[in-house]
Amino acid sequence: MNIYSQVTESMLFNHLSRLFNEKTKSMKRVLLLFVLLLMVGFQAFAQTHQVVGKVLDETGQGFPGAGVSVKGTAIGTVTDVNGSFTLDVPDGTKSLTIQAVGYTSQDVAITGESMLVHLKVTSRELEGTVVTALAVKREKRELGYASTTLSNQDLTNGNNTSALSALEGKVAGANITSSTGGPGGSTRVVLRGEKSFNGNNNALIIIDGVITNNFDRTQTNQLEQIDFGNSANDIDPDDIESVTVLNGAQAAALYGSIGANGAIMYTTKSGKSRNNTNKKLEITYKATYTQSDILKYMDLQHQFGQGNIYQGIADDRRENFSWGLPFDNQPRPWGQQINGQQLVKPYSDQPDNIKSFFNHGKDLNNYLSLAGGTETSSYFLSINSLNSTGVVPNTFYDKYSIRFNGSTELGNNFYSSININYINNYSKSPNSGQNIGSVLGNLYQTARDIPTWELKQLGNQFYSMAFPDSSGVTRYGYYGAYYKNPYWVAQNFSNIDRTDRVLGDITLGYKKGKFDVFNRLGADISSDSRYFQSPAFNSQPVETAFYGGDNYVSPGGYSENYAKSMHMNNDLIGRFTQAFNQDFGMTLLGGANAKFYQDRGLFSSIDPKTNGLVIPGYYNFQNAQGPILVQNTLTDTRSFGLYGDLSLNYRKEIFIDATARNDWSSTLETGNNSIFYPSVSGSWVFTERLKGKVKDNILNFGKLRAGYAGIGNSAPAYANQPAGYVQGSVASAFGTVIFPFNNVPGYQISSTVGTPALKPEFTKTFEIGTDLSFFRDKVSFSFTYYDAQTSNQIDAVPLPASSGFSFETINVGNISNKGEEITARVTPISTKSGLRVTLFGTYTHNVSEVTGLTGGASQVSLGGLNGMAIVAAEGHPYGEFYGTDFQKTPDGHVIVDPTTGLPLIGTKSTFEGSYQPKFIASFGADITYKGFRLHVLFNDKQGGVFYSQDKVNADFNGTTSETGYNNRQPYVWANSVNATTSSTGVVTYTTNTTKFVPYNYYTNVEQFVPAAGLVNASYVKLQEASLYYSIPNRYYKRSPFGSLEVGVFGTNLILWTAKSNKYNDPEETSAGAAGNGQGFNFTANPSLRNYGVTLKATF
Amino acid sequence: MFIKKQILLASMIGLVFGVSSCKRYLDVNKNPNVTPTATPATLLPTSQMYVASAMGVDLQVNGSIWAEYWTQDPSASQYRTLEQYQPTQSTYETPWLNLYTAAENFYQLDKLAASLKKKQYVAISFIMKAYTFQVLTDGWGDIPFKEALKGLPSDGGITSPHYDAQQVVYTGILAYLDSANALLDPSDVTKPGVDDLIYGGDMTKWQAFSNTLRLKILMRMSAVDPAGAQAGINALYATGPSFIDESNDAQINFSTTAGNKNPFYAEAIGVGGTQNVVGSSTIIDTMNADDDYRAFIDYEYVASAGVPVGIKQGAYDAVVAAGSYSLPTPYMAGDASAADASNAFGYSSASAPVKFLTSYESAFLQAEAVVRFGVAGDDAALFMQGVHASIYTYAYAYAAEDLELADYPQTSVNGDTITSPIFLTPDFAYYSYFNGDTIYGAPPAYWGQYPTSGSMTEKLRFIITQKWLSMCGSQGFEAWTEYRRTGYPDFLVISSNSLIGNEFPKRFLYPSSESTENSNYPGLKSITDKVWWDLL
């Protein structure tokens, strides 16, 4: 035993156990721990000797490109064209690990002579171990349900900073939406369709067997959104050893209620315990530099500039309208006259005046890990820093994290492990949406001839938003009378998020023979602080007479939002494994779970709309003009559960698995709060019955599987509690009167009615599928059909105001999700020269339908704005758009006004399609050749629509390309008709020939027709592309490097959208990850293309 | 070592089972974010404020545009759909919600107060519920009434209330006033104090409010149910009723304190100080032609014209230079730029009141009762009393505007040559209106010359038109509603951006929260469908 490591481990245990007691000192302790571990790392590089050998494939040919390494270290090489290798290994090394894609990894003892290793084929996709519920590892062949397992390499190929976004295109059955695709942006993962109306539809995130809190940091209100991401993205992809996605409820049944949405199970890296005394530390360092650009800009017109030739001043200098004269490229003054001076520019198109505003996002990601172990212990430590600046000026996202995983055998059959991860986020994000502080909202109001890049000189009076004139009056010299300089907005509005989070678990177990009993305490403790600064301003235009306007007035505001949460889960689990005879075996698992969740929120605000700052620029609650709005949100939820799992196996051929769980939840009334959920699944590896040629050469693996599960879901905290009274706050559409009113306090009844007899939600799900592998695993295929029926949905359903209330929490309805998932993988080329080509693809098809609503509701609102609602309506898919369309004939022709030629606006809201894609498919290829790895992945979503407020706004402004159509001359609305009603009420339609004036349509009709803002959401994306090269060991044999890899990569690289989508990446959303009002782009943050270089070295 | 581990393990098991077997472990579902109880004194002001928000913002703007007091500012676009007579259902979400929220809180208040034997709170609740439901039914026609407000399980859990015919609502709100009258008692020591934002707990004033409201309700029925109205009015006058008199306008006063500002002004701040309404030429031209100095109180003057100048109703697309037309004054909360106390005279849009029932409205209703239903009284005197009240309610503004006119650089006002500085006072404005402008020799105002010996129609024409002139800037919804009932003033013009042709809007649209969430929703009514009492 090494004395250092002994000391370290005992101290380590002390420190980590104290961490949970002394939260305040936790950071210091983790740092101390880190230093101690570094000391352990001071290991000299041992003496080495050379080992030579050859690797042969199943046909006896030399196999090139196989990995040969010293087990548990980074010392390694790859075989050459002939399959031969030479490797310097430390003295005392007893075995080598041989790895090759498509073959079983094997440890081979070093013989002292030239080694000869025969590779053994495996079913890469279909066999091997899978991490299942409660972090129980099981053989994949045993499972009666679908799952996908990805390795660290699969996750990090694109160097996505989000461990969720990195799953996109790789998991059948998952609908993943990365709102920006850049660092810190939020990611929504829905497995097999949305099952809850207004509840959380995101998959459960499990790290090392422990449920984590995936909360949404996005701040959203009607007019503005600030995307601070969701907390599942805190985890560093480089720390992840593997991830298993359990799509269905069967898979997650043991997690109880919150497993209904499926689960994503991350297993983090750990040190490998060693069975010899040569304790060497493995160090991995990885540096990645990534640059980001906006993926898709709106198509703009390039013919007409600022002004309004239709109803205003043709070349109006104040305008955000581009309804002016055609470009003539002549010099023309623009902006305000200041002291008799005025700017002059040619009246020309500025093709890139929106693009030029944005920076390249820059992101430097540093990662260092240390792993090591002794015979009985292992440890893993990593630190990560991610520093990025955003595409919007003055925005950034920084993340630091430290992880420690350690395990040890304590003696006397006891064992213990600890995983702990500290994460610190610090980010500044732009306002999106359409409020005064929205950077993009202001930028997109720029006319086509404005040289945006000049506006960044905020000190120049012509671009300034506030400077004192000679008489001391604050003026703005900026050209626009209706919107603000976007650079000024980016500089003066500030949204900061700071997060400290510790999550992890401690396990203590006892294992002897067939028994394994352990207790795992998991905790996820986070403290989130958000600070929002809104500047005070009050400036008049210089040219008061012409600019008029007293538009730029705000007293300034400040808000702080604190969210603290402590989510604890304790599981006590016992396992008993018994083989009755050679053919029969069983495993019995029993457990008890206690959940203890505390969430504490405090929101304080000096709202510029109702209050204000006394001294501008002093962002402090001392500095308020009036009463500060303070709101507490305190929630406690607890539950207790008992569960059991019986697995039977017969001859490694037939497997039956039955689980049962009962939960008692704090959020339902006694009598309703006991929820029982059973599941049963089975698999039959029928190829065990096949012998000889068919099995060896054609179908080498085949399995049929089927499963059923019922999963209950409890209510949110207080959902069944009666309405109470809250402080009075009387809001109109944009203003609020708050109490105390002139020192008189006021209360009002709260707006949500609870239902005391709320019942738990229940999802019944059935799935059937097969996994097949052909031609010695050259072709593998997996298919699943599932049917999930969710009933007794608990939701706060909007009420008509005439009931006196706005929401009622009830069991509202049922939703059905049915679909198919397919994963396929083909290896068409695998040559002796080491070239190996693997193609893979996934297909996801989910049909969602709201099958029943109770309580008289015809639909439940999920979100939306400006007359376009997103609803769950009976008989329609989840997420259907509902709003007013044009008046149309029964066969879909638009009815226009015979005098103006303009389409008539419908009088009723209609269903306009859903944001759900019809199907999702992905296609990718991995090509390896010697040390090279090339990876490409295309992702495709087809069908569905999204609502683009950007389109509606830019059409109104006359900047989109369609507003330049036909040179703005009147034209006839395509396929339009006129309607005439006879005296007897018979309506006849005749072909319309009246032309309409585009200006009239875009400024005065379209904005009142929400359906005109809907855009085809189909797309194909080059999701990932990367090329890596492992530099052969021979170049740095004498250096401390064990391996060196360099690579170039990109994510979100190219986007192909439907031809009619000239506006946005359909993935951009204003709803964040948790919001169910997806498919709604209300000037959302743009999505990003990321590309960069990376270097990875091991020592 | 081993022993210790065993103890640890055992205690962990004990922890899990020990804690969780306890029912107390799960007993954490009491919502700490709300309080289960409130007091009448805390519910009353909030409930009143909800009515003030609806009356002061949405209905004020919508009413004032359709009553042609205000029109959309050409430099902004918020209310264009109102000028097009094509509002959407979403236009009406907020006022509908706020009025029903008000009614719900009054309903909870009256139950709570009744259980605590605080009768005066109950009385005020009934009166305000009557007021609120009349506004709702006058705006939207048939509305949920009998089954409304009963969303709480303990109140019946009715989450999709049926709609009642407007006539049923009218019967119901008159019954509310009967209930209130039986409880009103000025000497009751449990009456409210400062928590009554309207009358500070003065129950004598609430009695006058109740009577005036009853008169207003009955008068609205005058055409559709003349006999019922006559009977109701006879019964009312048989009690020797008090009505709201001068200086007792039912209103809530606001302040420049942040969060306590006039809700329409708060709305203007909420949209970044954008000025959305300007004076309509329909009323400003009428006032200017009539030497009606109330124009100077209702609208800011335009220096170049010497008088307030309006924009043609609905002509938001006209090209007009900034500063060439009038904004509503801060007294009417109509000037978005009038930051706190920025008016040179210390008045700001922030502190403008929201009015529910006014003394001038009361006088004109009484005058109409004399003319239409023959109750005892002097209609001509009541007419003049109404004009007097409408001027004196803004006496503070005249006092301020004195200075403004004295410094006036123009040589003429309303076409009259100025020979000496004008000192406009309420007395002067009132005297000049009825007697001609003796200083300048102008003829008496046309709309001030009440046709004492004219026909009933002619008298009503003057009473209602004068009521319209009086309510300018403060009671937009009531003015538009009276226009729908009586057709006066008879010179309103169709908005120049009307999308429904040569027709005026006759009602509000039900909000989409009703059409989508209420299973007993009766279907959308067109904006040109008349309400029950509208027989024109």
PDB file of N, CA, C and O in Angstrom, chain B residues 136-177:
ATOM      1  N   LEU B 136     -70.395  45.080 -16.793  1.00  0.00           N
ATOM      2  CA  LEU B 136     -70.182  43.864 -17.591  1.00  0.00           C
ATOM      3  C   LEU B 136     -71.312  43.644 -18.587  1.00  0.00           C
ATOM      4  O   LEU B 136     -71.080  43.397 -19.767  1.00  0.00           O
ATOM      5  N   THR B 137     -72.540  43.750 -18.108  1.00  0.00           N
ATOM      6  CA  THR B 137     -73.651  43.426 -19.002  1.00  0.00           C
ATOM      7  C   THR B 137     -73.877  44.541 -20.023  1.00  0.00           C
ATOM      8  O   THR B 137     -74.254  44.278 -21.167  1.00  0.00           O
ATOM      9  N   ASP B 138     -73.587  45.784 -19.659  1.00  0.00           N
ATOM     10  CA  ASP B 138     -73.695  46.863 -20.635  1.00  0.00           C
ATOM     11  C   ASP B 138     -72.627  46.731 -21.725  1.00  0.00           C
ATOM     12  O   ASP B 138     -72.856  47.084 -22.877  1.00  0.00           O
ATOM     13  N   GLY B 139     -71.482  46.212 -21.358  1.00  0.00           N
ATOM     14  CA  GLY B 139     -70.418  46.058 -22.338  1.00  0.00           C
ATOM     15  C   GLY B 139     -70.597  44.825 -23.194  1.00  0.00           C
ATOM     16  O   GLY B 139     -70.399  44.867 -24.403  1.00  0.00           O
ATOM     17  N   TRP B 140     -70.963  43.716 -22.557  1.00  0.00           N
ATOM     18  CA  TRP B 140     -70.931  42.434 -23.266  1.00  0.00           C
ATOM     19  C   TRP B 140     -72.301  41.804 -23.486  1.00  0.00           C
ATOM     20  O   TRP B 140     -72.401  40.750 -24.098  1.00  0.00           O
ATOM     21  N   GLY B 141     -73.370  42.387 -22.924  1.00  0.00           N
ATOM     22  CA  GLY B 141     -74.695  41.790 -23.124  1.00  0.00           C
ATOM     23  C   GLY B 141     -74.947  40.664 -22.135  1.00  0.00           C
ATOM     24  O   GLY B 141     -74.792  40.841 -20.925  1.00  0.00           O
ATOM     25  N   ASP B 142     -75.303  39.490 -22.668  1.00  0.00           N
ATOM     26  CA  ASP B 142     -75.544  38.344 -21.784  1.00  0.00           C
ATOM     27  C   ASP B 142     -74.215  37.914 -21.165  1.00  0.00           C
ATOM     28  O   ASP B 142     -73.210  37.788 -21.872  1.00  0.00           O
ATOM     29  N   ILE B 143     -74.245  37.677 -19.872  1.00  0.00           N
ATOM     30  CA  ILE B 143     -73.006  37.317 -19.170  1.00  0.00           C
ATOM     31  C   ILE B 143     -73.313  36.284 -18.091  1.00  0.00           C
ATOM     32  O   ILE B 143     -74.459  36.159 -17.661  1.00  0.00           O
ATOM     33  N   PRO B 144     -72.308  35.546 -17.660  1.00  0.00           N
ATOM     34  CA  PRO B 144     -72.512  34.683 -16.493  1.00  0.00           C
ATOM     35  C   PRO B 144     -72.831  35.555 -15.270  1.00  0.00           C
ATOM     36  O   PRO B 144     -72.106  36.517 -15.002  1.00  0.00           O
ATOM     37  N   PHE B 145     -73.925  35.251 -14.607  1.00  0.00           N
ATOM     38  CA  PHE B 145     -74.302  36.069 -13.457  1.00  0.00           C
ATOM     39  C   PHE B 145     -74.698  35.182 -12.279  1.00  0.00           C
ATOM     40  O   PHE B 145     -73.990  35.121 -11.287  1.00  0.00           O
ATOM     41  N   LYS B 146     -75.795  34.445 -12.455  1.00  0.00           N
ATOM     42  CA  LYS B 146     -76.261  33.639 -11.313  1.00  0.00           C
ATOM     43  C   LYS B 146     -75.251  32.567 -10.914  1.00  0.00           C
ATOM     44  O   LYS B 146     -75.084  32.270  -9.741  1.00  0.00           O
ATOM     45  N   GLU B 147     -74.627  31.970 -11.901  1.00  0.00           N
ATOM     46  CA  GLU B 147     -73.671  30.901 -11.594  1.00  0.00           C
ATOM     47  C   GLU B 147     -72.228  31.413 -11.553  1.00  0.00           C
ATOM     48  O   GLU B 147     -71.306  30.629 -11.348  1.00  0.00           O
ATOM     49  N   ALA B 148     -72.069  32.708 -11.786  1.00  0.00           N
ATOM     50  CA  ALA B 148     -70.718  33.261 -11.821  1.00  0.00           C
ATOM     51  C   ALA B 148     -70.106  33.276 -10.423  1.00  0.00           C
ATOM     52  O   ALA B 148     -70.829  33.223  -9.425  1.00  0.00           O
ATOM     53  N   LEU B 149     -68.777  33.367 -10.366  1.00  0.00           N
ATOM     54  CA  LEU B 149     -67.989  33.589  -9.142  1.00  0.00           C
ATOM     55  C   LEU B 149     -67.962  32.390  -8.219  1.00  0.00           C
ATOM     56  O   LEU B 149     -67.462  32.471  -7.116  1.00  0.00           O
ATOM     57  N   LYS B 150     -68.535  31.242  -8.655  1.00  0.00           N
ATOM     58  CA  LYS B 150     -68.662  30.120  -7.724  1.00  0.00           C
ATOM     59  C   LYS B 150     -67.646  29.026  -8.023  1.00  0.00           C
ATOM     60  O   LYS B 150     -67.936  27.845  -7.925  1.00  0.00           O
ATOM     61  N   GLY B 151     -66.443  29.432  -8.389  1.00  0.00           N
ATOM     62  CA  GLY B 151     -65.411  28.461  -8.746  1.00  0.00           C
ATOM     63  C   GLY B 151     -64.884  27.649  -7.575  1.00  0.00           C
ATOM     64  O   GLY B 151     -64.482  26.507  -7.743  1.00  0.00           O
ATOM     65  N   LEU B 152     -64.884  28.229  -6.383  1.00  0.00           N
ATOM     66  CA  LEU B 152     -64.363  27.490  -5.231  1.00  0.00           C
ATOM     67  C   LEU B 152     -65.240  26.279  -4.943  1.00  0.00           C
ATOM     68  O   LEU B 152     -66.464  26.390  -4.984  1.00  0.00           O
ATOM     69  N   PRO B 153     -64.614  25.138  -4.644  1.00  0.00           N
ATOM     70  CA  PRO B 153     -65.423  23.964  -4.310  1.00  0.00           C
ATOM     71  C   PRO B 153     -66.442  24.270  -3.209  1.00  0.00           C
ATOM     72  O   PRO B 153     -67.588  23.815  -3.264  1.00  0.00           O
ATOM     73  N   SER B 154     -66.060  25.088  -2.244  1.00  0.00           N
ATOM     74  CA  SER B 154     -66.982  25.386  -1.150  1.00  0.00           C
ATOM     75  C   SER B 154     -68.126  26.302  -1.584  1.00  0.00           C
ATOM     76  O   SER B 154     -69.113  26.457  -0.883  1.00  0.00           O
ATOM     77  N   ASP B 155     -67.995  26.916  -2.758  1.00  0.00           N
ATOM     78  CA  ASP B 155     -69.081  27.761  -3.275  1.00  0.00           C
ATOM     79  C   ASP B 155     -69.898  27.040  -4.337  1.00  0.00           C
ATOM     80  O   ASP B 155     -70.768  27.635  -4.970  1.00  0.00           O
ATOM     81  N   GLY B 156     -69.583  25.783  -4.564  1.00  0.00           N
ATOM     82  CA  GLY B 156     -70.333  25.034  -5.567  1.00  0.00           C
ATOM     83  C   GLY B 156     -69.448  24.492  -6.671  1.00  0.00           C
ATOM     84  O   GLY B 156     -69.845  23.615  -7.420  1.00  0.00           O
ATOM     85  N   GLY B 157     -68.235  25.037  -6.768  1.00  0.00           N
ATOM     86  CA  GLY B 157     -67.293  24.517  -7.771  1.00  0.00           C
ATOM     87  C   GLY B 157     -67.779  24.640  -9.194  1.00  0.00           C
ATOM     88  O   GLY B 157     -67.535  23.772 -10.020  1.00  0.00           O
ATOM     89  N   ILE B 158     -68.499  25.735  -9.496  1.00  0.00           N
ATOM     90  CA  ILE B 158     -68.993  25.916 -10.874  1.00  0.00           C
ATOM     91  C   ILE B 158     -67.888  26.574 -11.692  1.00  0.00           C
ATOM     92  O   ILE B 158     -67.561  27.745 -11.490  1.00  0.00           O
ATOM     93  N   THR B 159     -67.290  25.794 -12.581  1.00  0.00           N
ATOM     94  CA  THR B 159     -66.168  26.333 -13.344  1.00  0.00           C
ATOM     95  C   THR B 159     -66.558  26.717 -14.767  1.00  0.00           C
ATOM     96  O   THR B 159     -65.765  27.304 -15.484  1.00  0.00           O
ATOM     97  N   SER B 160     -67.769  26.373 -15.190  1.00  0.00           N
ATOM     98  CA  SER B 160     -68.268  26.821 -16.485  1.00  0.00           C
ATOM     99  C   SER B 160     -69.657  27.418 -16.288  1.00  0.00           C
ATOM    100  O   SER B 160     -70.671  26.802 -16.605  1.00  0.00           O
ATOM    101  N   PRO B 161     -69.724  28.617 -15.753  1.00  0.00           N
ATOM    102  CA  PRO B 161     -71.043  29.170 -15.428  1.00  0.00           C
ATOM    103  C   PRO B 161     -71.881  29.443 -16.674  1.00  0.00           C
ATOM    104  O   PRO B 161     -71.359  29.851 -17.709  1.00  0.00           O
ATOM    105  N   HIS B 162     -73.164  29.198 -16.540  1.00  0.00           N
ATOM    106  CA  HIS B 162     -74.093  29.510 -17.634  1.00  0.00           C
ATOM    107  C   HIS B 162     -74.228  31.016 -17.800  1.00  0.00           C
ATOM    108  O   HIS B 162     -74.062  31.778 -16.856  1.00  0.00           O
ATOM    109  N   TYR B 163     -74.579  31.417 -19.000  1.00  0.00           N
ATOM    110  CA  TYR B 163     -74.822  32.831 -19.278  1.00  0.00           C
ATOM    111  C   TYR B 163     -76.274  33.164 -18.974  1.00  0.00           C
ATOM    112  O   TYR B 163     -77.168  32.347 -19.220  1.00  0.00           O
ATOM    113  N   ASP B 164     -76.474  34.355 -18.441  1.00  0.00           N
ATOM    114  CA  ASP B 164     -77.828  34.813 -18.165  1.00  0.00           C
ATOM    115  C   ASP B 164     -78.169  35.946 -19.110  1.00  0.00           C
ATOM    116  O   ASP B 164     -77.303  36.741 -19.489  1.00  0.00           O
ATOM    117  N   ALA B 165     -79.447  36.022 -19.468  1.00  0.00           N
ATOM    118  CA  ALA B 165     -79.907  37.128 -20.302  1.00  0.00           C
ATOM    119  C   ALA B 165     -79.674  38.436 -19.557  1.00  0.00           C
ATOM    120  O   ALA B 165     -79.714  38.486 -18.323  1.00  0.00           O
ATOM    121  N   GLN B 166     -79.451  39.486 -20.319  1.00  0.00           N
ATOM    122  CA  GLN B 166     -79.132  40.768 -19.719  1.00  0.00           C
ATOM    123  C   GLN B 166     -80.243  41.247 -18.774  1.00  0.00           C
ATOM    124  O   GLN B 166     -79.981  41.848 -17.735  1.00  0.00           O
ATOM    125  N   GLN B 167     -81.465  40.929 -19.182  1.00  0.00           N
ATOM    126  CA  GLN B 167     -82.600  41.325 -18.363  1.00  0.00           C
ATOM    127  C   GLN B 167     -82.527  40.679 -16.979  1.00  0.00           C
ATOM    128  O   GLN B 167     -82.824  41.313 -15.963  1.00  0.00           O
ATOM    129  N   VAL B 168     -82.076  39.432 -16.956  1.00  0.00           N
ATOM    130  CA  VAL B 168     -81.945  38.725 -15.678  1.00  0.00           C
ATOM    131  C   VAL B 168     -80.870  39.397 -14.825  1.00  0.00           C
ATOM    132  O   VAL B 168     -81.021  39.551 -13.612  1.00  0.00           O
ATOM    133  N   VAL B 169     -79.793  39.819 -15.489  1.00  0.00           N
ATOM    134  CA  VAL B 169     -78.717  40.494 -14.755  1.00  0.00           C
ATOM    135  C   VAL B 169     -79.259  41.801 -14.151  1.00  0.00           C
ATOM    136  O   VAL B 169     -78.998  42.116 -12.991  1.00  0.00           O
ATOM    137  N   TYR B 170     -80.035  42.526 -14.964  1.00  0.00           N
ATOM    138  CA  TYR B 170     -80.588  43.790 -14.458  1.00  0.00           C
ATOM    139  C   TYR B 170     -81.473  43.562 -13.237  1.00  0.00           C
ATOM    140  O   TYR B 170     -81.397  44.297 -12.253  1.00  0.00           O
ATOM    141  N   THR B 171     -82.321  42.537 -13.303  1.00  0.00           N
ATOM    142  CA  THR B 171     -83.168  42.225 -12.154  1.00  0.00           C
ATOM    143  C   THR B 171     -82.294  41.903 -10.943  1.00  0.00           C
ATOM    144  O   THR B 171     -82.550  42.354  -9.827  1.00  0.00           O
ATOM    145  N   GLY B 172     -81.216  41.139 -11.207  1.00  0.00           N
ATOM    146  CA  GLY B 172     -80.340  40.719 -10.126  1.00  0.00           C
ATOM    147  C   GLY B 172     -79.606  41.870  -9.467  1.00  0.00           C
ATOM    148  O   GLY B 172     -79.503  41.938  -8.238  1.00  0.00           O
ATOM    149  N   ILE B 173     -79.130  42.805 -10.280  1.00  0.00           N
ATOM    150  CA  ILE B 173     -78.346  43.892  -9.659  1.00  0.00           C
ATOM    151  C   ILE B 173     -79.262  44.865  -8.910  1.00  0.00           C
ATOM    152  O   ILE B 173     -78.855  45.447  -7.905  1.00  0.00           O
ATOM    153  N   LEU B 174     -80.511  44.985  -9.360  1.00  0.00           N
ATOM    154  CA  LEU B 174     -81.448  45.801  -8.588  1.00  0.00           C
ATOM    155  C   LEU B 174     -81.720  45.148  -7.233  1.00  0.00           C
ATOM    156  O   LEU B 174     -81.821  45.830  -6.200  1.00  0.00           O
ATOM    157  N   ALA B 175     -81.762  43.810  -7.249  1.00  0.00           N
ATOM    158  CA  ALA B 175     -81.947  43.095  -5.981  1.00  0.00           C
ATOM    159  C   ALA B 175     -80.739  43.280  -5.065  1.00  0.00           C
ATOM    160  O   ALA B 175     -80.885  43.383  -3.839  1.00  0.00           O
ATOM    161  N   TYR B 176     -79.526  43.312  -5.676  1.00  0.00           N
ATOM    162  CA  TYR B 176     -78.322  43.586  -4.870  1.00  0.00           C
ATOM    163  C   TYR B 176     -78.481  44.916  -4.136  1.00  0.00           C
ATOM    164  O   TYR B 176     -78.119  45.058  -2.972  1.00  0.00           O
ATOM    165  N   LEU B 177     -78.996  45.936  -4.866  1.00  0.00           N
ATOM    166  CA  LEU B 177     -79.131  47.251  -4.245  1.00  0.00           C
ATOM    167  C   LEU B 177     -80.177  47.206  -3.124  1.00  0.00           C
ATOM    168  O   LEU B 177     -80.013  47.867  -2.093  1.00  0.00           O
TER     169      LEU B 177
END
